[in-house]
XYZ file of C-alpha atoms in Angstrom:
777
model
C 63.124 127.286 51.444
C 66.092 124.928 52.498
C 65.795 124.331 56.184
C 69.419 125.443 56.492
C 68.621 128.809 54.820
C 66.533 129.613 57.783
C 69.719 129.493 60.185
C 72.084 131.648 58.101
C 74.051 132.107 61.419
C 75.041 128.225 61.007
C 76.894 129.031 57.757
C 80.503 129.809 56.954
C 81.280 132.989 55.271
C 82.247 133.066 51.631
C 86.037 132.631 51.092
C 86.186 135.664 48.647
C 89.940 136.486 47.745
C 89.255 137.331 44.140
C 90.713 134.308 42.837
C 88.401 131.310 41.009
C 87.289 128.745 43.755
C 87.369 125.143 43.787
C 85.145 123.679 46.406
C 85.958 120.128 47.464
C 82.845 118.515 48.625
C 83.101 115.555 51.180
C 79.508 113.776 51.156
C 78.717 110.262 52.454
C 75.078 110.596 51.238
C 72.892 111.989 48.415
C 71.220 114.578 51.146
C 74.621 115.880 51.921
C 75.573 116.243 48.461
C 72.438 118.405 47.661
C 72.993 120.468 50.753
C 76.581 121.371 49.698
C 75.390 121.911 46.289
C 72.682 124.095 47.158
C 74.999 126.152 49.504
C 77.770 126.726 46.924
C 75.164 127.716 44.145
C 73.292 130.358 46.689
C 76.388 131.712 48.115
C 78.269 132.084 44.707
C 76.298 135.018 43.328
C 78.513 135.539 40.136
C 81.697 134.108 41.774
C 83.568 131.892 39.285
C 83.342 128.615 41.202
C 83.488 124.733 40.612
C 82.539 121.976 42.702
C 84.374 118.745 42.798
C 83.626 115.484 45.013
C 86.464 113.904 46.887
C 86.169 110.597 48.585
C 83.965 110.703 51.370
C 85.769 110.486 54.834
C 82.794 109.127 56.813
C 81.078 105.664 55.984
C 83.129 103.490 53.459
C 86.704 105.206 52.545
C 87.416 102.339 50.438
C 87.551 104.724 47.400
C 90.882 106.567 47.862
C 91.479 107.514 44.031
C 90.813 111.243 43.322
C 88.322 112.146 40.675
C 90.040 112.349 37.152
C 88.371 116.115 37.072
C 90.231 117.000 40.339
C 93.686 115.729 38.698
C 92.843 117.778 35.710
C 91.938 120.890 37.745
C 95.336 120.782 39.470
C 96.917 121.049 36.071
C 94.961 124.155 34.909
C 97.411 126.532 35.909
C 95.106 129.137 37.386
C 96.145 128.768 41.076
C 92.638 128.756 42.104
C 91.801 128.491 45.683
C 90.712 125.051 47.102
C 87.880 125.286 49.659
C 86.910 121.916 51.606
C 83.307 121.508 52.404
C 81.319 118.717 54.827
C 77.985 118.520 56.481
C 78.236 118.020 59.988
C 75.473 116.431 62.297
C 75.485 117.221 66.053
C 73.971 115.392 69.079
C 71.109 117.001 70.705
C 72.116 119.734 73.187
C 71.720 118.774 76.925
C 72.779 121.044 79.830
C 74.924 122.907 77.529
C 76.576 120.085 76.049
C 76.404 118.070 72.740
C 77.468 114.488 73.670
C 76.173 111.237 72.738
C 74.280 109.233 75.330
C 73.261 105.685 75.659
C 69.636 106.779 74.942
C 70.825 108.305 71.450
C 72.518 105.121 70.643
C 69.714 102.693 71.516
C 67.459 104.868 69.636
C 69.192 105.460 66.161
C 72.875 104.956 66.461
C 75.521 107.408 66.230
C 73.768 110.919 65.834
C 77.122 112.295 64.447
C 77.087 110.095 61.552
C 73.358 109.319 60.797
C 72.025 107.162 58.074
C 70.444 108.975 55.081
C 66.980 108.404 56.498
C 67.980 109.844 59.959
C 69.566 112.861 58.026
C 65.987 113.755 56.642
C 64.538 113.509 59.746
C 67.141 115.528 61.764
C 67.326 118.477 58.980
C 63.340 118.317 59.337
C 63.085 118.390 63.159
C 66.273 119.905 64.289
C 68.054 121.796 61.696
C 70.217 123.624 64.521
C 72.094 119.951 64.574
C 73.162 120.267 60.844
C 75.912 122.466 60.063
C 77.994 123.307 56.682
C 81.478 122.972 57.669
C 84.343 124.839 55.737
C 87.920 123.801 55.820
C 90.674 126.223 55.861
C 91.286 127.160 52.152
C 94.676 126.812 50.290
C 95.941 127.520 46.770
C 96.658 124.967 44.280
C 100.156 126.046 44.042
C 100.555 125.747 47.869
C 99.276 122.161 47.929
C 101.152 121.167 44.955
C 104.415 122.636 46.808
C 103.423 120.646 49.890
C 103.145 117.627 47.763
C 106.470 117.737 46.335
C 108.109 118.314 49.682
C 106.278 115.609 51.284
C 107.619 111.922 51.378
C 104.071 110.475 50.303
C 103.383 108.004 47.720
C 99.726 109.632 46.913
C 99.029 111.401 43.370
C 98.397 115.026 43.643
C 94.670 114.539 43.588
C 94.819 111.847 46.343
C 96.941 114.248 48.506
C 94.621 117.259 47.790
C 91.689 114.874 48.938
C 93.738 113.469 52.218
C 94.649 117.466 53.137
C 90.752 118.412 52.503
C 89.670 115.723 55.059
C 92.374 116.992 57.602
C 91.049 120.751 57.024
C 87.451 119.477 57.755
C 88.363 117.427 60.799
C 89.972 120.834 62.212
C 87.086 122.824 61.226
C 84.496 120.436 62.437
C 86.631 120.028 65.871
C 86.086 123.895 66.451
C 82.420 123.364 66.250
C 82.183 119.955 68.471
C 85.010 120.625 70.795
C 88.643 119.768 71.610
C 87.635 116.624 73.471
C 87.254 115.016 69.928
C 90.615 116.099 68.719
C 91.607 112.610 67.456
C 93.218 111.010 64.464
C 91.108 109.778 61.844
C 93.570 108.857 59.161
C 96.479 107.073 60.908
C 96.592 104.060 58.427
C 96.682 106.287 55.429
C 99.281 108.451 56.688
C 101.590 106.158 57.674
C 101.549 103.507 55.095
C 101.304 106.451 52.778
C 104.599 107.766 53.652
C 107.812 106.724 51.469
C 109.956 106.966 54.544
C 107.689 104.105 56.261
C 107.763 101.863 53.067
C 111.335 102.246 52.623
C 112.119 101.059 56.067
C 109.550 98.127 55.636
C 111.487 97.256 52.336
C 115.010 97.131 54.300
C 113.381 94.946 57.007
C 112.106 92.553 54.528
C 115.497 92.509 52.742
C 117.364 91.859 56.020
C 115.000 88.922 56.923
C 114.963 87.459 53.491
C 111.207 88.287 52.869
C 109.088 89.525 50.239
C 108.194 93.354 50.269
C 104.491 92.587 49.958
C 104.534 89.904 52.793
C 106.470 92.565 55.045
C 104.048 95.382 54.082
C 100.963 93.074 55.017
C 102.652 92.199 58.527
C 103.305 96.153 59.042
C 99.718 96.720 58.178
C 98.426 94.016 60.636
C 100.786 95.215 63.437
C 99.476 98.893 62.946
C 95.978 97.482 63.318
C 96.962 95.607 66.484
C 98.746 98.484 68.005
C 97.027 101.685 67.091
C 93.964 103.383 69.000
C 91.015 103.832 66.850
C 88.934 106.757 68.488
C 85.237 106.899 68.147
C 83.684 110.252 69.462
C 80.536 108.140 70.153
C 82.299 105.805 71.963
C 84.281 108.697 73.818
C 80.923 110.211 74.893
C 79.498 106.628 75.992
C 82.373 105.819 78.076
C 82.531 109.370 79.598
C 79.056 108.958 80.873
C 79.703 105.404 81.864
C 82.871 106.515 83.739
C 80.941 108.978 85.423
C 78.226 106.493 86.570
C 81.084 104.094 87.518
C 82.864 106.274 89.800
C 80.032 107.674 91.619
C 79.229 103.886 92.777
C 81.960 104.285 95.418
C 83.392 107.835 95.006
C 81.953 111.303 95.637
C 83.509 114.155 93.529
C 86.747 114.488 91.479
C 88.768 117.449 92.813
C 91.261 119.443 90.534
C 92.487 122.717 89.983
C 91.075 124.586 87.115
C 93.829 126.886 86.819
C 96.191 123.668 86.052
C 93.791 122.537 83.485
C 93.806 125.894 81.821
C 97.753 125.742 81.701
C 97.417 122.417 80.266
C 95.108 123.437 77.341
C 97.387 126.412 76.477
C 100.448 124.370 76.532
C 98.860 121.643 74.472
C 97.856 124.348 71.641
C 101.680 124.353 70.576
C 103.361 121.195 72.032
C 102.757 117.626 72.492
C 101.810 116.588 76.004
C 102.703 113.469 77.720
C 100.976 112.777 80.909
C 102.868 110.503 83.437
C 100.073 109.548 86.150
C 100.678 107.656 89.470
C 99.052 104.205 88.902
C 97.550 103.330 92.515
C 94.006 101.995 91.006
C 92.322 100.399 88.516
C 90.149 103.715 88.313
C 93.311 105.872 87.526
C 92.926 105.869 83.595
C 89.203 106.380 83.851
C 89.098 109.135 86.154
C 91.935 111.397 84.061
C 89.972 110.493 80.869
C 86.869 111.689 82.430
C 88.413 114.824 83.630
C 89.878 115.650 80.338
C 86.671 115.109 78.628
C 84.599 117.278 80.970
C 87.105 120.230 80.621
C 87.236 119.740 76.872
C 90.590 118.615 76.421
C 91.761 116.261 73.735
C 91.670 112.400 74.929
C 94.880 111.130 75.376
C 96.623 108.183 73.499
C 97.294 105.850 76.111
C 99.877 102.937 76.128
C 98.169 99.774 77.506
C 99.449 96.180 78.034
C 98.320 93.590 75.184
C 96.766 91.633 78.358
C 93.953 94.383 78.362
C 92.771 93.658 74.904
C 90.435 91.017 75.517
C 86.641 90.974 74.625
C 84.721 93.165 75.179
C 87.103 95.657 76.988
C 89.870 96.036 74.277
C 87.480 96.979 71.611
C 85.892 99.551 73.576
C 89.008 101.316 75.210
C 90.938 101.143 71.823
C 88.135 103.384 70.910
C 88.616 105.949 73.748
C 92.347 106.218 72.976
C 94.204 103.184 74.304
C 96.856 101.584 72.080
C 98.203 98.248 72.812
C 101.807 97.159 73.108
C 103.314 93.610 73.299
C 105.233 92.875 76.363
C 108.304 91.406 74.399
C 109.020 92.418 70.820
C 113.025 92.773 71.151
C 113.728 90.567 68.197
C 110.828 91.708 66.030
C 112.394 94.672 63.984
C 109.415 95.310 61.891
C 107.050 95.303 65.106
C 109.556 97.946 66.527
C 109.460 99.984 63.184
C 105.844 100.217 63.269
C 105.564 101.053 66.966
C 108.398 103.918 66.470
C 106.521 105.157 63.527
C 103.137 105.494 65.481
C 104.589 107.318 68.445
C 106.536 109.610 65.789
C 103.110 110.157 64.181
C 101.308 111.041 67.503
C 104.220 113.346 68.619
C 104.546 115.123 65.189
C 100.692 115.616 65.081
C 100.752 117.195 68.826
C 98.219 114.500 70.041
C 98.816 113.901 73.864
C 99.908 110.769 75.027
C 99.698 108.775 78.558
C 100.989 105.796 80.182
C 102.206 104.513 83.565
C 106.052 105.280 84.035
C 105.990 102.707 86.863
C 104.415 100.085 84.514
C 102.026 98.842 86.858
C 99.742 99.460 89.845
C 101.836 100.150 93.016
C 101.066 97.443 95.623
C 102.695 99.254 98.553
C 101.518 102.923 98.205
C 104.871 104.207 97.018
C 105.601 105.060 93.439
C 107.507 102.166 91.794
C 110.965 102.291 89.869
C 110.342 103.716 86.414
C 110.057 101.598 83.128
C 111.982 103.594 80.488
C 110.680 101.750 77.275
C 107.924 104.204 76.020
C 109.477 107.369 77.321
C 112.829 106.364 75.373
C 110.913 106.154 72.131
C 109.316 109.819 72.940
C 113.004 111.237 73.500
C 113.957 109.695 70.192
C 110.997 111.163 68.284
C 112.126 114.619 69.788
C 115.576 113.848 68.724
C 114.518 113.201 65.343
C 112.868 116.751 65.290
C 109.286 115.279 65.246
C 108.390 118.112 67.477
C 110.234 121.437 68.493
C 109.647 120.218 72.331
C 107.650 117.821 74.157
C 106.383 118.371 77.789
C 105.972 115.575 80.354
C 103.076 116.358 83.049
C 103.798 114.818 86.319
C 100.169 113.769 87.363
C 99.216 112.403 90.759
C 95.624 110.544 91.265
C 94.966 110.384 94.786
C 91.978 108.897 96.769
C 90.529 108.807 100.368
C 90.488 105.052 100.170
C 91.416 102.719 97.377
C 88.965 99.932 96.437
C 91.488 97.566 95.263
C 93.904 98.006 98.511
C 92.708 94.300 99.664
C 94.057 92.594 96.739
C 97.373 94.474 97.052
C 97.990 93.552 100.540
C 97.316 89.833 99.789
C 99.714 90.194 96.671
C 102.455 91.518 99.184
C 101.706 88.121 101.385
C 102.382 86.102 98.300
C 98.918 85.874 96.776
C 99.059 85.428 92.856
C 97.574 88.563 90.977
C 94.287 88.102 89.410
C 94.063 87.900 85.755
C 92.337 90.658 84.034
C 89.035 89.414 82.080
C 85.271 89.532 82.269
C 85.033 88.137 85.687
C 87.756 90.245 87.191
C 85.698 93.506 85.549
C 82.511 92.308 87.254
C 84.145 91.581 90.588
C 85.711 95.254 90.392
C 82.347 96.867 89.741
C 80.843 95.006 92.611
C 83.657 95.911 94.985
C 82.957 99.654 94.076
C 79.323 99.905 95.613
C 80.846 100.890 98.897
C 81.739 104.381 100.237
C 85.355 105.295 99.621
C 85.718 108.992 99.827
C 86.782 111.556 97.053
C 89.445 111.428 94.413
C 92.066 114.446 93.720
C 93.894 114.719 90.594
C 96.790 117.120 90.824
C 99.421 118.278 87.975
C 102.876 119.104 88.398
C 105.249 121.499 86.795
C 105.347 120.570 83.165
C 108.936 119.428 82.127
C 110.353 120.561 78.911
C 112.194 117.828 77.125
C 114.301 120.609 75.084
C 115.473 122.216 78.335
C 116.361 119.103 79.932
C 117.898 116.582 77.226
C 121.290 116.967 75.800
C 121.271 117.893 72.158
C 122.733 115.848 69.585
C 123.466 113.084 72.542
C 125.253 109.913 72.259
C 123.756 106.742 72.983
C 125.135 106.915 76.257
C 124.149 110.502 76.837
C 120.496 109.437 75.299
C 120.189 106.734 77.905
C 121.036 109.532 80.760
C 118.367 111.885 79.232
C 115.814 109.079 79.613
C 116.895 108.243 82.934
C 117.002 111.695 84.039
C 113.657 112.721 82.767
C 111.934 109.579 84.200
C 113.204 110.248 87.573
C 112.460 113.944 87.560
C 108.888 113.205 86.577
C 108.410 110.860 89.402
C 110.013 113.234 91.954
C 107.269 115.713 90.233
C 104.357 113.178 91.009
C 105.430 112.838 94.623
C 105.767 116.791 94.898
C 101.993 117.421 94.309
C 100.745 114.222 95.761
C 98.337 115.356 98.396
C 98.086 114.133 101.971
C 94.777 112.863 102.848
C 93.061 112.326 106.236
C 93.201 108.758 105.719
C 97.113 108.703 105.260
C 97.953 110.399 108.418
C 95.260 108.473 110.625
C 96.569 105.254 109.366
C 100.377 106.622 110.104
C 99.347 107.428 113.858
C 97.784 103.989 114.060
C 100.600 102.324 112.698
C 103.159 104.254 114.814
C 101.240 102.843 118.061
C 100.143 99.212 116.139
C 100.687 97.333 119.508
C 97.877 99.096 121.346
C 94.372 100.541 120.683
C 93.788 104.116 120.815
C 90.995 106.553 121.610
C 90.029 109.241 119.095
C 91.910 111.990 121.375
C 95.019 109.806 121.659
C 95.216 109.827 117.770
C 94.624 113.320 117.872
C 97.315 113.924 120.085
C 99.764 111.674 118.388
C 98.987 113.795 115.013
C 99.225 117.261 116.619
C 102.839 117.923 116.028
C 102.735 116.191 112.605
C 99.798 118.555 111.353
C 101.662 121.318 112.697
C 105.205 120.193 110.473
C 102.850 119.620 107.354
C 101.191 123.079 107.895
C 104.794 124.579 108.127
C 106.170 123.087 105.233
C 103.175 123.886 103.265
C 102.868 120.232 101.941
C 99.978 119.568 99.805
C 96.789 118.278 101.476
C 93.424 117.313 99.750
C 91.672 119.912 102.273
C 92.347 122.023 105.159
C 93.436 119.674 107.956
C 90.919 120.049 110.895
C 92.499 117.969 113.731
C 91.517 120.635 116.081
C 88.191 118.594 116.751
C 87.341 115.054 116.532
C 84.898 115.009 113.673
C 87.261 114.540 110.985
C 89.202 111.703 112.601
C 85.966 109.947 113.723
C 85.017 110.211 109.845
C 88.047 108.551 108.808
C 88.149 105.824 111.595
C 84.435 105.046 110.782
C 85.340 104.720 106.890
C 88.319 102.343 107.777
C 86.218 100.238 109.778
C 83.558 99.976 107.178
C 86.433 98.335 105.087
C 87.594 96.182 107.644
C 90.954 98.001 107.978
C 90.267 99.171 111.609
C 88.662 97.648 114.260
C 86.615 99.331 117.329
C 86.061 98.217 120.694
C 83.439 99.975 122.505
C 82.240 97.968 125.468
C 84.407 100.273 127.753
C 83.691 103.920 128.847
C 85.724 105.230 125.747
C 85.954 103.688 122.248
C 89.441 102.505 121.308
C 90.498 101.766 117.544
C 93.408 99.656 116.167
C 94.352 98.075 113.223
C 93.028 94.619 112.200
C 95.390 92.091 112.614
C 95.428 90.810 109.099
C 95.354 94.375 107.582
C 98.510 96.310 108.513
C 99.752 96.104 104.913
C 96.477 97.608 103.744
C 96.914 100.422 106.161
C 100.589 100.946 105.396
C 99.575 101.457 101.858
C 98.113 104.862 102.602
C 100.746 105.803 104.789
C 103.138 105.032 102.205
C 101.511 107.224 99.624
C 102.829 110.194 101.548
C 105.983 108.803 103.351
C 108.416 110.666 100.822
C 107.702 113.841 102.342
C 109.454 112.665 105.627
C 112.225 110.579 104.588
C 115.008 113.447 104.177
C 113.963 114.295 107.741
C 114.192 110.759 108.863
C 117.834 110.575 107.168
C 118.886 113.728 109.150
C 117.487 112.229 112.398
C 119.669 108.697 111.828
C 122.823 111.069 110.583
C 122.694 112.962 113.670
C 122.377 109.971 116.148
C 125.452 108.461 114.237
C 127.354 111.646 114.862
C 126.124 111.773 118.530
C 127.552 108.316 118.827
C 131.054 109.309 117.195
C 134.318 109.860 119.129
C 135.490 112.843 116.727
C 135.916 116.304 118.136
C 133.966 117.552 115.036
C 131.390 115.565 113.539
C 130.533 117.505 110.385
C 132.004 115.093 108.187
C 130.600 112.291 109.994
C 127.148 113.426 109.901
C 127.275 114.165 106.125
C 129.057 110.906 104.835
C 126.439 109.142 107.108
C 123.708 111.036 105.300
C 124.884 110.090 101.997
C 125.431 106.293 103.013
C 121.842 106.238 103.945
C 120.722 107.738 100.846
C 122.454 104.949 99.130
C 121.187 102.234 101.265
C 117.458 103.401 100.369
C 117.996 104.374 96.679
C 115.847 101.173 95.681
C 112.922 102.725 97.824
C 112.634 106.484 97.396
C 113.574 108.887 94.448
C 116.140 111.178 95.698
C 117.333 114.283 94.057
C 120.943 114.468 92.707
C 123.436 114.553 95.392
C 124.097 118.328 95.284
C 120.041 119.048 95.626
C 119.830 116.462 98.226
C 122.384 118.037 100.408
C 120.519 121.323 100.224
C 117.359 119.770 100.790
C 118.574 118.149 103.986
C 120.287 121.442 104.951
C 116.750 122.991 104.626
C 115.082 120.435 106.700
C 116.947 120.962 109.688
C 117.161 124.495 109.317
C 113.258 124.433 109.873
C 114.272 123.490 113.712
C 117.277 125.523 114.004
C 119.113 128.118 112.042
C 122.719 127.952 111.428
C 122.439 124.127 113.002
C 125.774 123.019 111.096
C 127.819 125.046 113.635
C 126.629 122.827 116.218
C 128.232 119.665 114.523
C 131.760 121.317 114.988
C 131.001 121.012 118.745
C 131.272 117.299 118.444
C 128.911 114.476 119.592
C 127.038 116.806 122.369
C 126.230 119.395 119.479
C 124.599 116.598 117.187
C 122.617 115.031 120.178
C 121.321 118.495 121.100
C 120.192 119.080 117.562
C 118.523 115.740 117.541
C 116.477 116.543 120.600
C 115.340 119.911 118.660
C 113.719 117.649 115.863
C 110.059 117.322 116.587
C 108.151 115.286 115.346
C 110.894 112.383 115.156
C 109.996 110.642 111.879
C 112.448 107.760 111.292
C 110.669 104.966 113.289
C 107.639 105.054 111.266
C 108.947 106.738 108.103
C 111.955 104.106 107.489
C 111.456 101.532 110.183
C 109.059 99.298 108.165
C 111.525 99.412 105.305
C 114.581 98.745 106.992
C 113.120 95.884 109.058
C 112.323 94.246 105.748
C 115.955 94.665 104.705
C 116.901 93.027 108.024
C 114.869 90.010 106.993
C 116.677 89.880 103.460
C 119.942 90.805 105.007
C 119.584 87.632 107.242
C 118.206 85.318 104.600
C 121.127 86.232 102.266
C 123.445 85.695 104.950
C 122.179 82.276 105.504
C 122.045 81.311 101.485
C 124.759 78.659 100.564
C 127.735 80.739 99.157
C 128.555 78.417 96.332
C 124.911 78.993 94.848
C 123.261 81.830 93.224
C 120.169 83.450 94.347
C 117.171 82.045 92.904
C 114.823 85.004 92.938
C 111.572 83.137 93.583
C 113.063 80.553 96.066
C 114.644 83.313 97.784
C 111.446 85.720 98.263
C 109.623 82.671 99.472
C 112.288 81.907 101.972
C 112.269 85.663 103.093
C 108.451 85.663 103.423
C 108.647 82.784 105.900
C 111.610 84.189 107.745
C 109.765 87.394 107.985
C 106.774 85.806 109.547
C 108.862 83.803 111.868
C 110.839 87.084 112.909
C 107.513 88.792 113.714
C 106.264 86.140 115.810
C 109.530 86.248 117.820
C 109.619 89.873 117.870
C 112.876 90.229 116.249
C 111.184 92.570 114.048
C 108.351 95.034 115.486
C 106.495 96.187 112.205
C 103.860 93.773 110.696
C 104.152 95.770 107.426
C 107.799 94.721 107.068
C 106.661 91.556 105.956
C 106.099 92.191 102.538
C 107.183 90.754 99.216
C 107.312 94.239 97.497
C 109.712 95.495 100.324
C 111.824 92.196 99.924
C 112.241 92.784 96.234
C 113.593 96.391 96.716
C 116.001 94.797 99.340
C 117.109 92.387 96.958
C 117.550 94.920 94.301
C 119.971 96.571 96.593
C 121.661 93.351 97.188
C 122.020 92.671 93.507
C 123.233 96.471 93.115
C 126.069 95.416 95.327
C 127.067 91.990 93.438
C 125.814 89.962 96.515
C 123.678 87.345 94.569
C 126.364 85.748 92.430
C 129.111 83.334 94.088
C 132.774 84.704 94.182
C 135.657 84.837 96.658
C 134.536 86.764 99.952
C 130.846 86.625 99.112
C 130.350 85.026 102.768
C 131.912 88.129 104.451
C 130.433 90.604 102.240
C 126.788 89.356 102.799
C 127.522 89.374 106.580
C 128.704 92.855 106.413
C 125.560 93.713 104.580
C 123.432 92.372 107.298
C 125.333 93.911 110.104
C 125.140 97.386 108.066
C 121.208 97.091 108.087
C 120.944 96.027 111.511
C 123.029 99.043 112.841
C 120.805 101.270 111.062
C 117.706 99.534 112.851
C 119.296 99.794 115.959
C 119.408 103.523 115.599
C 115.866 103.616 114.321
C 114.972 101.728 117.689
C 116.542 104.321 119.666
C 114.907 107.283 117.508
C 111.585 105.595 118.724
C 112.520 105.546 122.247
C 113.458 109.436 121.936
C 110.287 109.889 120.391
C 108.256 108.275 123.366
C 110.297 110.259 125.610
C 109.271 113.318 123.866
C 105.704 112.556 124.037
C 105.773 111.928 127.578
C 107.468 115.049 128.583
C 110.643 113.333 129.821
C 112.851 114.823 126.827
């Protein structure tokens, strides 16, 4: 008896609907042909059926031409039912999962694609690992109608063979799991499309090249760009990721309900994951989480700089596709890239990229890059999908192993180039304690609901920008507050002195109360009623040389290492966005309190909007109407009906300011605006008849910032940062202050004075905060 016959539960049911049946056999070996043939003969039992072989989808796929017998059968006119069949080979089951391990690979190679000798061994020893798979049947008339309506260049027989492959892939995926939902026929699908070929021909004509030359280039570009998933490599890398992150981190925490929501949404729509980018581990963490929960792997856009041996070859097989940094004038490359994105969207394969473009060196989200998002918006506009959902994704860490290099880069050190040496150093750095990892998914954003239909080019650009900023605000909204972030916040707010654990707890008391009242997301229940959590965080920070401890006195005291303020600020900056609106309210109230108007309502709101504009290159604000409502709600937490107090004049504004606890402007905005002071002064002293050279200007600003810090003209060490200087320079460029023109000197002086006035008020807020803590206010 055939070994498969001993396991009838492994077999598909007979597709009997009364019509003649044509089985389309997809076999890569003589044994697979025998198993399929025996199954059809055994199951037929008098049913009229034929078995025709199609080119094998595994092993070599060089022979694309259909069997002439199939071509003739399609013209027979009996509208038979076409039923694809394949033999699927499964890995051994371990702890309820069938995935490939390194041991499997070292022993015999990929157990999902065994060579003929191993197929015989598997069938004889573990017949449960051999399954007959049946693809979704279709009638000849249905297939021929689909062929006529398609824009493909294949013959009917080749079209049927390709459709059979796809049907078998879907059927086998139901057996193996969604984690292996990957495209296997990208090149065949794209280069077989008449629409694709027509555009290639048009580009060739425009460039004065031959069509054959352009087709070869397009195929080369597609090989350069496209991911080439391998289920075996997906499993191996998933196991490697688990080993790697456990070198330095404990667990990956996430919400299973959010995962279920993504799974259900992804059944009907393409998903675009837009994660925050804090660490080199980000993609690996998300990749492992999706694999662990049997979600399809993402197609992740990566820079061509990552395509180095052996990493490029490996990550391409786990879903990374590579994009050149610049291809503005290469129309054929653009066409291939656009076609590839269109294909992924149309086939509902999930995508992923970093909207920020690169890793954040400051802890805050970076301004968005619009390129990839514009391609997806265009694909949606071309109706490649009814809707596309953007998934804001926050990946947070108790501590980040790359933070030391980020701090060095902010001080002017060049970024380390990626390569094998960089990879080895990164793995070595991981062999310390860094805490846990937290993944949170924001509210999915419907492209259909957000985009203007039939948009003009201007409206299309607005669609892209609106989606990008909404996605980044979505990331910020779900980014959890970690114990590390609040402890570093307390230390930075008191950076001129060392603090005991009890003093840190007292510093955090009102802040933690505010976090709880607002129901802000946290990694865990905040337990600052005791000293254990604070001490644990301080010990981890001390282990990584961010914090130093002096314990020769009666009570240990802690402070930030003199050279580690930027590293500590990184953790604070990951959560600072939660406090910016309140900080703006404080500064606007103080400005109103200094006014001589009898009613300071307009003074307050005008100043709040001016501060929003001043900080627009640092933070992602809601649109103006939403921002006004957010600010109104923020002050409402401390006093209902507070706006009526503004009608009472400066005294009412001052009374309101005294009710706000904790005050936040000095630590939430102070470091950023002190950096702006440095840039404002450097710009004011720049020759008025010379355009600003960015590289020279940033170097001059860095030197001036260090001088101001030594002179105590600025009080925040973390304000001396090239990242913050670049943001301030962006604001100056927005205000037309970089190029020479009439009156530029006065405009630059006014810019510097504007920033200094805000910093003066921040100093006043800090003094008021100290008075509140001392019980003097």
